[in-house]
mmCIF file of C-alpha atoms and ligand atoms in Angstrom:
data_model
loop_
_atom_site.group_PDB
_atom_site.id
_atom_site.type_symbol
_atom_site.label_atom_id
_atom_site.label_comp_id
_atom_site.label_asym_id
_atom_site.label_seq_id
_atom_site.Cartn_x
_atom_site.Cartn_y
_atom_site.Cartn_z
ATOM 1 C CA MET A 133 -124.930 11.680 -85.107
ATOM 2 C CA THR A 134 -122.330 9.433 -86.722
ATOM 3 C CA ALA A 135 -118.629 10.140 -86.437
ATOM 4 C CA MET A 136 -118.722 10.869 -90.118
ATOM 5 C CA ALA A 137 -121.393 13.509 -89.877
ATOM 6 C CA GLN A 138 -119.613 15.223 -86.988
ATOM 7 C CA ALA A 139 -116.384 15.747 -88.837
ATOM 8 C CA SER A 140 -116.215 19.278 -90.135
ATOM 9 C CA ALA A 141 -112.720 19.244 -91.600
ATOM 10 C CA GLY A 142 -110.460 16.529 -92.941
ATOM 11 C CA SER A 143 -111.570 13.115 -94.042
ATOM 12 C CA SER A 144 -113.683 10.943 -91.838
ATOM 13 C CA LEU A 145 -113.679 7.235 -91.623
ATOM 14 C CA SER A 146 -116.031 4.721 -90.121
ATOM 15 C CA ASN A 147 -115.698 0.973 -90.668
ATOM 16 C CA ARG A 148 -117.548 1.057 -93.874
ATOM 17 C CA ARG A 149 -117.596 4.644 -95.082
ATOM 18 C CA LEU A 150 -114.979 7.152 -96.018
ATOM 19 C CA ARG A 151 -115.797 10.744 -96.739
ATOM 20 C CA ILE A 152 -113.216 13.028 -98.310
ATOM 21 C CA ARG A 153 -113.221 16.422 -99.913
ATOM 22 C CA ARG A 154 -114.085 16.051 -103.560
ATOM 23 C CA PRO A 155 -110.892 15.002 -105.361
ATOM 24 C CA ASP A 156 -109.306 16.300 -108.561
ATOM 25 C CA ASP A 157 -107.494 14.394 -111.282
ATOM 26 C CA TRP A 158 -104.251 16.216 -112.074
ATOM 27 C CA HIS A 159 -103.593 14.221 -115.267
ATOM 28 C CA VAL A 160 -106.220 12.863 -117.623
ATOM 29 C CA HIS A 161 -106.732 12.265 -121.351
ATOM 30 C CA LEU A 162 -110.285 13.113 -122.342
ATOM 31 C CA ARG A 163 -109.668 12.945 -126.119
ATOM 32 C CA ASP A 164 -112.128 14.525 -128.537
ATOM 33 C CA GLY A 165 -115.205 13.767 -130.625
ATOM 34 C CA PRO A 166 -117.064 10.499 -129.924
ATOM 35 C CA MET A 167 -114.383 9.253 -127.529
ATOM 36 C CA LEU A 168 -114.678 12.436 -125.446
ATOM 37 C CA GLN A 169 -118.440 11.946 -125.337
ATOM 38 C CA ALA A 170 -117.972 8.329 -124.250
ATOM 39 C CA VAL A 171 -115.508 8.951 -121.404
ATOM 40 C CA VAL A 172 -116.041 12.416 -119.930
ATOM 41 C CA GLY A 173 -118.746 11.278 -117.488
ATOM 42 C CA HIS A 174 -116.459 8.755 -115.824
ATOM 43 C CA THR A 175 -114.056 11.498 -114.789
ATOM 44 C CA ALA A 176 -116.708 14.091 -113.907
ATOM 45 C CA ARG A 177 -118.577 11.595 -111.751
ATOM 46 C CA GLN A 178 -115.836 11.542 -109.120
ATOM 47 C CA PHE A 179 -113.538 14.502 -109.751
ATOM 48 C CA ALA A 180 -114.388 18.197 -109.466
ATOM 49 C CA ARG A 181 -111.535 19.310 -111.718
ATOM 50 C CA ALA A 182 -109.056 17.666 -114.017
ATOM 51 C CA ILE A 183 -105.904 18.697 -115.801
ATOM 52 C CA VAL A 184 -106.751 17.803 -119.386
ATOM 53 C CA MET A 185 -103.806 16.683 -121.476
ATOM 54 C CA PRO A 186 -103.301 18.466 -124.804
ATOM 55 C CA ASN A 187 -102.016 15.576 -126.965
ATOM 56 C CA LEU A 188 -104.818 15.707 -129.510
ATOM 57 C CA ARG A 189 -104.322 15.591 -133.247
ATOM 58 C CA PRO A 190 -103.428 18.362 -133.893
ATOM 59 C CA PRO A 191 -102.167 19.195 -130.398
ATOM 60 C CA ILE A 192 -103.459 22.131 -128.356
ATOM 61 C CA THR A 193 -100.856 24.806 -129.015
ATOM 62 C CA THR A 194 -102.871 28.027 -128.989
ATOM 63 C CA VAL A 195 -105.175 29.818 -126.568
ATOM 64 C CA ALA A 196 -107.962 29.683 -129.150
ATOM 65 C CA ALA A 197 -107.599 25.903 -129.545
ATOM 66 C CA ALA A 198 -107.743 25.424 -125.768
ATOM 67 C CA VAL A 199 -110.860 27.589 -125.471
ATOM 68 C CA ALA A 200 -112.549 25.631 -128.272
ATOM 69 C CA TYR A 201 -111.542 22.295 -126.720
ATOM 70 C CA ARG A 202 -112.866 23.418 -123.329
ATOM 71 C CA HIS A 203 -116.205 24.199 -124.996
ATOM 72 C CA ARG A 204 -116.315 20.750 -126.546
ATOM 73 C CA ILE A 205 -115.656 19.168 -123.133
ATOM 74 C CA THR A 206 -118.431 21.110 -121.415
ATOM 75 C CA ALA A 207 -120.797 20.402 -124.320
ATOM 76 C CA ALA A 208 -120.001 16.678 -124.054
ATOM 77 C CA LEU A 209 -120.745 16.859 -120.331
ATOM 78 C CA ARG A 210 -124.061 18.531 -120.950
ATOM 79 C CA ALA A 211 -124.956 15.758 -123.392
ATOM 80 C CA SER A 212 -124.043 13.031 -120.851
ATOM 81 C CA GLU A 213 -126.460 11.438 -118.432
ATOM 82 C CA GLY A 214 -125.881 11.047 -114.706
ATOM 83 C CA GLU A 215 -126.785 12.163 -111.221
ATOM 84 C CA TRP A 216 -123.209 13.302 -110.673
ATOM 85 C CA LYS A 217 -123.833 16.256 -112.988
ATOM 86 C CA ALA A 218 -125.137 18.314 -110.093
ATOM 87 C CA ALA A 219 -121.678 18.366 -108.484
ATOM 88 C CA GLY A 220 -120.151 20.236 -111.431
ATOM 89 C CA PHE A 221 -116.882 19.640 -113.249
ATOM 90 C CA THR A 222 -114.218 22.086 -114.380
ATOM 91 C CA PRO A 223 -111.694 21.086 -117.041
ATOM 92 C CA LEU A 224 -108.296 22.748 -116.527
ATOM 93 C CA MET A 225 -106.592 23.207 -119.860
ATOM 94 C CA THR A 226 -102.955 22.721 -120.798
ATOM 95 C CA ALA A 227 -100.744 23.873 -123.640
ATOM 96 C CA TYR A 228 -98.693 21.390 -125.645
ATOM 97 C CA LEU A 229 -95.128 22.674 -125.818
ATOM 98 C CA THR A 230 -93.479 22.667 -129.201
ATOM 99 C CA GLU A 231 -90.169 24.162 -130.219
ATOM 100 C CA THR A 232 -91.984 26.925 -132.074
ATOM 101 C CA LEU A 233 -94.736 27.858 -129.607
ATOM 102 C CA PRO A 234 -94.316 31.584 -128.862
ATOM 103 C CA PRO A 235 -93.774 32.211 -125.127
ATOM 104 C CA ALA A 236 -96.185 35.166 -125.428
ATOM 105 C CA GLU A 237 -98.991 32.720 -126.272
ATOM 106 C CA LEU A 238 -98.313 30.806 -123.066
ATOM 107 C CA GLU A 239 -98.216 34.010 -121.057
ATOM 108 C CA ARG A 240 -101.470 35.276 -122.529
ATOM 109 C CA GLY A 241 -103.246 31.941 -122.046
ATOM 110 C CA PHE A 242 -102.090 31.753 -118.440
ATOM 111 C CA ALA A 243 -103.054 35.377 -117.725
ATOM 112 C CA GLU A 244 -106.504 34.814 -119.228
ATOM 113 C CA GLY A 245 -107.075 31.711 -117.083
ATOM 114 C CA VAL A 246 -107.242 29.439 -120.117
ATOM 115 C CA PHE A 247 -103.958 27.565 -119.644
ATOM 116 C CA THR A 248 -103.425 26.192 -116.150
ATOM 117 C CA ALA A 249 -100.097 24.619 -117.139
ATOM 118 C CA ALA A 250 -98.025 23.481 -120.112
ATOM 119 C CA LYS A 251 -96.980 19.945 -120.967
ATOM 120 C CA LEU A 252 -93.583 18.861 -122.189
ATOM 121 C CA TYR A 253 -93.673 15.728 -124.323
ATOM 122 C CA PRO A 254 -90.268 14.592 -125.519
ATOM 123 C CA ALA A 255 -90.778 14.128 -129.272
ATOM 124 C CA GLY A 256 -91.618 10.507 -129.992
ATOM 125 C CA ALA A 257 -92.010 9.473 -126.325
ATOM 126 C CA THR A 258 -95.682 8.524 -126.435
ATOM 127 C CA THR A 259 -99.128 8.920 -128.075
ATOM 128 C CA ASN A 260 -99.265 12.008 -130.321
ATOM 129 C CA SER A 261 -95.914 13.335 -129.186
ATOM 130 C CA ASP A 262 -94.365 13.802 -132.644
ATOM 131 C CA ALA A 263 -94.771 17.574 -132.414
ATOM 132 C CA GLY A 264 -93.106 17.594 -128.991
ATOM 133 C CA VAL A 265 -89.723 18.789 -127.844
ATOM 134 C CA ARG A 266 -86.467 17.217 -129.034
ATOM 135 C CA ASP A 267 -84.389 18.859 -126.314
ATOM 136 C CA PRO A 268 -85.629 20.994 -123.394
ATOM 137 C CA LEU A 269 -82.855 23.451 -124.261
ATOM 138 C CA HIS A 270 -84.817 24.290 -127.424
ATOM 139 C CA ILE A 271 -87.664 25.745 -125.340
ATOM 140 C CA ALA A 272 -85.510 27.730 -122.917
ATOM 141 C CA SER A 273 -87.353 31.008 -123.502
ATOM 142 C CA ALA A 274 -90.760 29.385 -122.936
ATOM 143 C CA LEU A 275 -89.467 27.901 -119.700
ATOM 144 C CA GLU A 276 -88.070 31.282 -118.625
ATOM 145 C CA THR A 277 -91.476 32.821 -119.211
ATOM 146 C CA MET A 278 -93.240 30.088 -117.270
ATOM 147 C CA GLU A 279 -90.772 30.428 -114.421
ATOM 148 C CA ARG A 280 -91.372 34.177 -114.278
ATOM 149 C CA ILE A 281 -95.183 33.975 -114.307
ATOM 150 C CA GLY A 282 -95.524 30.901 -112.048
ATOM 151 C CA MET A 283 -96.993 28.623 -114.711
ATOM 152 C CA PRO A 284 -96.406 24.936 -113.917
ATOM 153 C CA LEU A 285 -94.452 22.740 -116.316
ATOM 154 C CA LEU A 286 -95.804 19.192 -116.576
ATOM 155 C CA ILE A 287 -93.296 16.668 -117.835
ATOM 156 C CA HIS A 288 -93.539 13.298 -119.496
ATOM 157 C CA GLY A 289 -90.186 12.218 -118.114
ATOM 158 C CA GLU A 290 -88.753 9.655 -120.489
ATOM 159 C CA VAL A 291 -85.807 9.882 -122.845
ATOM 160 C CA THR A 292 -86.479 8.756 -126.397
ATOM 161 C CA ASP A 293 -82.908 7.684 -127.123
ATOM 162 C CA PRO A 294 -83.336 4.219 -128.685
ATOM 163 C CA ALA A 295 -80.059 3.160 -127.088
ATOM 164 C CA VAL A 296 -81.656 3.448 -123.642
ATOM 165 C CA ASP A 297 -83.593 0.413 -122.452
ATOM 166 C CA ILE A 298 -87.309 1.201 -122.189
ATOM 167 C CA PHE A 299 -87.340 0.321 -118.487
ATOM 168 C CA ASP A 300 -84.559 2.857 -117.806
ATOM 169 C CA ARG A 301 -85.986 5.787 -119.759
ATOM 170 C CA GLU A 302 -87.455 7.603 -116.782
ATOM 171 C CA ALA A 303 -84.388 7.317 -114.561
ATOM 172 C CA VAL A 304 -82.151 8.457 -117.433
ATOM 173 C CA PHE A 305 -84.452 11.393 -118.190
ATOM 174 C CA ILE A 306 -84.043 12.619 -114.623
ATOM 175 C CA GLU A 307 -80.261 12.601 -114.829
ATOM 176 C CA ARG A 308 -79.931 13.780 -118.407
ATOM 177 C CA HIS A 309 -82.666 16.402 -118.618
ATOM 178 C CA LEU A 310 -84.489 17.106 -115.375
ATOM 179 C CA VAL A 311 -81.492 17.835 -113.156
ATOM 180 C CA PRO A 312 -80.029 20.383 -115.598
ATOM 181 C CA LEU A 313 -83.476 21.886 -116.305
ATOM 182 C CA LEU A 314 -84.140 22.496 -112.613
ATOM 183 C CA ARG A 315 -80.683 24.002 -112.267
ATOM 184 C CA ARG A 316 -81.361 26.398 -115.143
ATOM 185 C CA HIS A 317 -84.860 27.272 -113.856
ATOM 186 C CA PRO A 318 -84.717 27.074 -110.064
ATOM 187 C CA GLU A 319 -88.065 28.844 -109.530
ATOM 188 C CA LEU A 320 -90.013 26.860 -112.119
ATOM 189 C CA LYS A 321 -92.881 24.774 -110.764
ATOM 190 C CA VAL A 322 -92.488 21.272 -112.186
ATOM 191 C CA VAL A 323 -94.688 18.182 -112.030
ATOM 192 C CA LEU A 324 -92.998 14.969 -113.040
ATOM 193 C CA GLU A 325 -96.025 13.133 -114.372
ATOM 194 C CA HIS A 326 -96.983 9.504 -113.779
ATOM 195 C CA ILE A 327 -93.775 8.475 -112.041
ATOM 196 C CA THR A 328 -92.927 4.792 -112.222
ATOM 197 C CA THR A 329 -89.591 4.331 -110.468
ATOM 198 C CA ALA A 330 -88.040 4.410 -107.026
ATOM 199 C CA GLU A 331 -85.492 6.846 -108.479
ATOM 200 C CA ALA A 332 -88.207 9.316 -109.463
ATOM 201 C CA ALA A 333 -89.983 9.052 -106.106
ATOM 202 C CA GLN A 334 -86.734 9.678 -104.271
ATOM 203 C CA PHE A 335 -85.700 12.519 -106.561
ATOM 204 C CA VAL A 336 -88.998 14.319 -106.007
ATOM 205 C CA ALA A 337 -89.040 13.711 -102.244
ATOM 206 C CA GLU A 338 -85.552 15.170 -101.962
ATOM 207 C CA GLY A 339 -86.352 18.087 -104.246
ATOM 208 C CA PRO A 340 -87.704 21.544 -103.442
ATOM 209 C CA ALA A 341 -91.392 22.254 -102.777
ATOM 210 C CA THR A 342 -91.646 23.523 -106.373
ATOM 211 C CA LEU A 343 -91.141 19.936 -107.581
ATOM 212 C CA ALA A 344 -94.007 17.432 -107.398
ATOM 213 C CA ALA A 345 -95.167 14.205 -109.006
ATOM 214 C CA THR A 346 -98.415 12.543 -109.947
ATOM 215 C CA ILE A 347 -98.889 8.824 -109.403
ATOM 216 C CA THR A 348 -101.401 6.703 -111.336
ATOM 217 C CA PRO A 349 -103.559 3.934 -109.881
ATOM 218 C CA HIS A 350 -102.156 1.376 -112.286
ATOM 219 C CA HIS A 351 -98.553 1.974 -111.293
ATOM 220 C CA LEU A 352 -99.599 1.410 -107.685
ATOM 221 C CA HIS A 353 -101.313 -1.885 -108.548
ATOM 222 C CA ILE A 354 -99.265 -3.589 -111.228
ATOM 223 C CA ASN A 355 -95.642 -4.294 -111.960
ATOM 224 C CA ARG A 356 -94.205 -5.265 -115.325
ATOM 225 C CA ASN A 357 -95.111 -8.932 -114.887
ATOM 226 C CA ALA A 358 -98.759 -7.961 -115.447
ATOM 227 C CA LEU A 359 -97.940 -7.328 -119.104
ATOM 228 C CA PHE A 360 -97.108 -10.999 -119.589
ATOM 229 C CA GLN A 361 -99.454 -12.725 -117.140
ATOM 230 C CA GLY A 362 -100.696 -15.825 -118.979
ATOM 231 C CA GLY A 363 -99.963 -14.240 -122.367
ATOM 232 C CA LEU A 364 -99.443 -10.794 -123.825
ATOM 233 C CA ARG A 365 -101.768 -8.363 -122.043
ATOM 234 C CA PRO A 366 -102.184 -5.121 -124.000
ATOM 235 C CA ASP A 367 -104.569 -3.649 -121.438
ATOM 236 C CA PHE A 368 -101.693 -3.269 -119.009
ATOM 237 C CA TYR A 369 -99.484 -1.504 -121.539
ATOM 238 C CA CYS A 370 -98.954 2.178 -120.906
ATOM 239 C CA LEU A 371 -96.119 4.686 -120.956
ATOM 240 C CA PRO A 372 -94.046 4.983 -118.938
ATOM 241 C CA VAL A 373 -94.300 1.191 -118.844
ATOM 242 C CA ALA A 374 -94.770 -0.468 -115.437
ATOM 243 C CA LYS A 375 -91.481 -1.402 -113.786
ATOM 244 C CA ARG A 376 -90.219 -4.046 -111.329
ATOM 245 C CA GLU A 377 -91.955 -4.814 -108.055
ATOM 246 C CA ARG A 378 -89.492 -2.789 -105.991
ATOM 247 C CA HIS A 379 -90.507 0.316 -107.926
ATOM 248 C CA ARG A 380 -94.205 -0.338 -107.364
ATOM 249 C CA LEU A 381 -93.539 -0.640 -103.638
ATOM 250 C CA ALA A 382 -91.584 2.638 -103.646
ATOM 251 C CA LEU A 383 -94.487 4.367 -105.411
ATOM 252 C CA ARG A 384 -96.950 3.019 -102.864
ATOM 253 C CA ALA A 385 -94.743 4.305 -100.061
ATOM 254 C CA ALA A 386 -94.524 7.730 -101.721
ATOM 255 C CA ALA A 387 -98.246 8.049 -102.448
ATOM 256 C CA THR A 388 -99.274 7.058 -98.923
ATOM 257 C CA SER A 389 -96.456 8.936 -97.155
ATOM 258 C CA GLY A 390 -98.406 12.144 -96.641
ATOM 259 C CA ASN A 391 -95.645 14.085 -98.442
ATOM 260 C CA PRO A 392 -97.478 16.994 -100.160
ATOM 261 C CA GLN A 393 -95.232 16.673 -103.243
ATOM 262 C CA PHE A 394 -97.170 13.575 -104.346
ATOM 263 C CA PHE A 395 -100.709 13.755 -105.638
ATOM 264 C CA LEU A 396 -103.343 12.020 -107.701
ATOM 265 C CA GLY A 397 -103.139 11.919 -111.482
ATOM 266 C CA THR A 398 -104.770 8.949 -113.154
ATOM 267 C CA ASP A 399 -103.253 9.256 -116.642
ATOM 268 C CA SER A 400 -106.488 7.597 -117.729
ATOM 269 C CA ALA A 401 -105.813 7.158 -121.451
ATOM 270 C CA PRO A 402 -108.649 5.562 -123.419
ATOM 271 C CA HIS A 403 -107.935 3.782 -126.681
ATOM 272 C CA PRO A 404 -110.669 1.745 -128.358
ATOM 273 C CA ARG A 405 -110.339 -1.967 -127.708
ATOM 274 C CA HIS A 406 -109.378 -2.722 -131.298
ATOM 275 C CA ALA A 407 -106.512 -0.214 -131.119
ATOM 276 C CA LYS A 408 -105.112 -1.797 -127.932
ATOM 277 C CA GLU A 409 -105.544 -5.391 -129.049
ATOM 278 C CA ALA A 410 -103.670 -4.950 -132.308
ATOM 279 C CA ALA A 411 -100.343 -5.950 -133.830
ATOM 280 C CA CYS A 412 -98.966 -2.625 -132.643
ATOM 281 C CA GLY A 413 -101.225 -1.766 -129.737
ATOM 282 C CA CYS A 414 -101.527 1.735 -128.311
ATOM 283 C CA ALA A 415 -100.147 2.728 -124.903
ATOM 284 C CA GLY A 416 -102.699 3.732 -122.315
ATOM 285 C CA ILE A 417 -104.812 2.313 -119.505
ATOM 286 C CA TYR A 418 -108.424 3.358 -119.119
ATOM 287 C CA ASN A 419 -108.816 3.661 -115.370
ATOM 288 C CA ALA A 420 -111.277 6.581 -115.089
ATOM 289 C CA PRO A 421 -114.417 4.503 -114.358
ATOM 290 C CA PHE A 422 -113.124 3.250 -110.966
ATOM 291 C CA ALA A 423 -110.182 5.547 -110.304
ATOM 292 C CA ILE A 424 -110.851 6.751 -106.771
ATOM 293 C CA GLU A 425 -111.970 3.254 -105.780
ATOM 294 C CA SER A 426 -108.692 1.909 -107.156
ATOM 295 C CA TYR A 427 -106.648 4.373 -105.089
ATOM 296 C CA ALA A 428 -108.762 3.595 -101.999
ATOM 297 C CA VAL A 429 -107.816 -0.074 -102.294
ATOM 298 C CA VAL A 430 -104.120 0.838 -102.264
ATOM 299 C CA PHE A 431 -104.422 3.220 -99.328
ATOM 300 C CA GLU A 432 -106.384 0.648 -97.363
ATOM 301 C CA GLN A 433 -103.826 -2.065 -98.081
ATOM 302 C CA GLU A 434 -101.097 0.303 -96.877
ATOM 303 C CA ASN A 435 -103.084 1.178 -93.720
ATOM 304 C CA ALA A 436 -103.171 4.787 -94.829
ATOM 305 C CA LEU A 437 -106.819 5.487 -95.625
ATOM 306 C CA GLU A 438 -106.636 8.626 -93.491
ATOM 307 C CA ARG A 439 -104.065 9.994 -95.968
ATOM 308 C CA LEU A 440 -106.142 9.403 -99.094
ATOM 309 C CA GLU A 441 -107.747 12.820 -98.813
ATOM 310 C CA ALA A 442 -104.426 14.668 -98.787
ATOM 311 C CA PHE A 443 -103.218 12.743 -101.833
ATOM 312 C CA ALA A 444 -106.496 13.007 -103.761
ATOM 313 C CA SER A 445 -107.906 16.371 -102.731
ATOM 314 C CA ILE A 446 -105.402 18.630 -100.947
ATOM 315 C CA ASN A 447 -101.839 18.281 -102.230
ATOM 316 C CA GLY A 448 -102.692 18.941 -105.872
ATOM 317 C CA PRO A 449 -104.596 22.201 -105.370
ATOM 318 C CA ARG A 450 -101.946 23.396 -102.943
ATOM 319 C CA PHE A 451 -99.218 22.862 -105.523
ATOM 320 C CA TYR A 452 -101.233 24.579 -108.259
ATOM 321 C CA GLY A 453 -102.149 27.486 -105.953
ATOM 322 C CA LEU A 454 -105.867 26.661 -106.036
ATOM 323 C CA GLU A 455 -108.370 26.174 -103.241
ATOM 324 C CA PRO A 456 -109.355 22.601 -102.426
ATOM 325 C CA ASN A 457 -112.914 21.731 -103.430
ATOM 326 C CA GLU A 458 -115.778 22.518 -101.078
ATOM 327 C CA GLY A 459 -117.847 19.470 -101.965
ATOM 328 C CA GLN A 460 -117.401 15.970 -100.620
ATOM 329 C CA LEU A 461 -117.163 12.483 -102.008
ATOM 330 C CA GLU A 462 -118.239 9.428 -100.106
ATOM 331 C CA LEU A 463 -116.924 5.917 -100.546
ATOM 332 C CA GLU A 464 -118.572 2.839 -99.140
ATOM 333 C CA ARG A 465 -116.849 -0.418 -98.347
ATOM 334 C CA GLN A 466 -118.705 -3.540 -99.288
ATOM 335 C CA ALA A 467 -117.997 -7.071 -98.150
ATOM 336 C CA PRO A 468 -116.845 -9.358 -100.982
ATOM 337 C CA ASN A 469 -119.991 -10.539 -102.679
ATOM 338 C CA ASP A 470 -120.052 -12.884 -105.640
ATOM 339 C CA ASP A 471 -123.485 -11.618 -106.649
ATOM 340 C CA GLU A 472 -122.096 -8.155 -107.374
ATOM 341 C CA PRO A 473 -121.236 -7.719 -111.044
ATOM 342 C CA GLY A 474 -117.816 -6.148 -110.308
ATOM 343 C CA VAL A 475 -115.865 -4.192 -112.894
ATOM 344 C CA PRO A 476 -117.139 -5.041 -116.397
ATOM 345 C CA LEU A 477 -114.816 -6.905 -118.762
ATOM 346 C CA ILE A 478 -115.712 -4.476 -121.529
ATOM 347 C CA LEU A 479 -117.566 -1.183 -121.493
ATOM 348 C CA GLN A 480 -119.776 -0.326 -124.448
ATOM 349 C CA LEU A 481 -120.164 3.413 -124.094
ATOM 350 C CA ALA A 482 -122.647 5.667 -125.844
ATOM 351 C CA ASN A 483 -120.807 8.363 -127.754
ATOM 352 C CA GLY A 484 -123.386 10.202 -129.821
ATOM 353 C CA THR A 485 -122.906 7.938 -132.865
ATOM 354 C CA ALA A 486 -124.706 4.748 -133.887
ATOM 355 C CA THR A 487 -121.750 2.571 -132.801
ATOM 356 C CA PRO A 488 -120.786 2.587 -129.108
ATOM 357 C CA THR A 489 -117.141 2.842 -128.049
ATOM 358 C CA ALA A 490 -115.712 -0.421 -126.666
ATOM 359 C CA LEU A 491 -113.162 0.058 -123.892
ATOM 360 C CA VAL A 492 -111.550 -2.351 -121.457
ATOM 361 C CA PRO A 493 -111.437 -0.682 -118.031
ATOM 362 C CA PHE A 494 -108.600 -1.119 -115.564
ATOM 363 C CA HIS A 495 -109.551 -3.808 -112.981
ATOM 364 C CA ALA A 496 -111.770 -5.527 -115.595
ATOM 365 C CA GLY A 497 -113.382 -8.593 -114.042
ATOM 366 C CA GLU A 498 -112.360 -7.717 -110.470
ATOM 367 C CA GLN A 499 -114.496 -6.987 -107.447
ATOM 368 C CA LEU A 500 -113.363 -3.741 -105.836
ATOM 369 C CA PRO A 501 -114.247 -3.431 -102.154
ATOM 370 C CA TRP A 502 -114.912 0.308 -102.368
ATOM 371 C CA ARG A 503 -117.551 2.118 -104.366
ATOM 372 C CA VAL A 504 -118.491 5.752 -104.749
ATOM 373 C CA VAL A 505 -121.819 6.650 -103.166
ATOM 374 C CA LEU A 506 -123.590 9.080 -105.465
HETATM 375 O O1 DOR B 144 -99.860 5.303 -121.733
HETATM 376 C C1 DOR B 144 -99.944 6.464 -122.101
HETATM 377 N N1 DOR B 144 -100.980 6.907 -122.852
HETATM 378 N N2 DOR B 144 -98.969 7.308 -121.785
HETATM 379 C C2 DOR B 144 -98.917 8.539 -122.277
HETATM 380 O O2 DOR B 144 -97.987 9.233 -121.968
HETATM 381 C C3 DOR B 144 -99.944 9.029 -123.219
HETATM 382 C C4 DOR B 144 -101.179 8.289 -123.094
HETATM 383 C C5 DOR B 144 -102.123 8.518 -124.255
HETATM 384 O O3 DOR B 144 -102.378 9.665 -124.598
HETATM 385 O O4 DOR B 144 -102.624 7.537 -124.803
HETATM 386 ZN ZN1 ZN B 145 -100.754 11.087 -119.901
#
């Protein structure tokens, strides 16, 4: 019997294989319509559950809209092809906080198991955030309700003040909005999403157990230089934008530290190629196709492969008060091999229409040493 087969709990690692509990993605954009059909399989192939972001047009602001969206996701899954379908996939829905969303709607959606959490987008901070919140003080009663019922608040933590430099918007948000918000709502469970700075990592690590953060694969791999490497590179543009190298290193330290306040959230955000490579290109990196492989590379480089399972499969469910998944996911390490096709430069994905969706995946053109064994 191999060491891997003997292990009954925790991850197991041989030279070439890593087996972990099936991971979850605590932050993903699945979109809707043909795009949803094109991308949903990439997430479901590796993750058992995912927190699905509500920034559609119009945004998901009612229980009924979330139920209908959940149906569309499961229908899109049924229409997809793939061996991974046997493992099952559960979308966890979120409400999009507006200044007029009745707290009773949040409470009902949470009680009925429709809303797992609610997302705070500062108005104007990112894709489809116009209907978001101008000041967290304007949603005080919603936050009180969430605090009382134990419903997590997920935050896009960037100020929108045009006077603040774009690279400082996360750090300023923490000081200006997050510190006072946590003081006003000390029991509220809060996830600071897709953190990008040393300041955020430190703030979360020093915070209470009710405060956590997701970390994306791209912010662990790239710093802001990637945006300008050999020319303007729209495929590395996302929000919050990648920061200096010292921040990337701090994020890698946080993700691989074993601290249960940090967990996996890809922020995979597909935009069609033509919308990224445009005069005013959209923010978002499509990392879903090779997400767990991308994290495995980072954990291996940091000599922390034995902590990948906690980050990917344990810390998230613990924070959300859910059981970790029963199933397993296996990754295989392959020696560098020029004959392997590697990550495609462009994906042409079937989407139920006559014209496939063209997307540039994160790591396009690279050989990744890890691959999921299905
Ligand atoms: O880069 C991003 N893309 N950041 C976000 O916050 C939103 C996302 C999207 O929906 O495209
Ligand atoms: Zn996002």
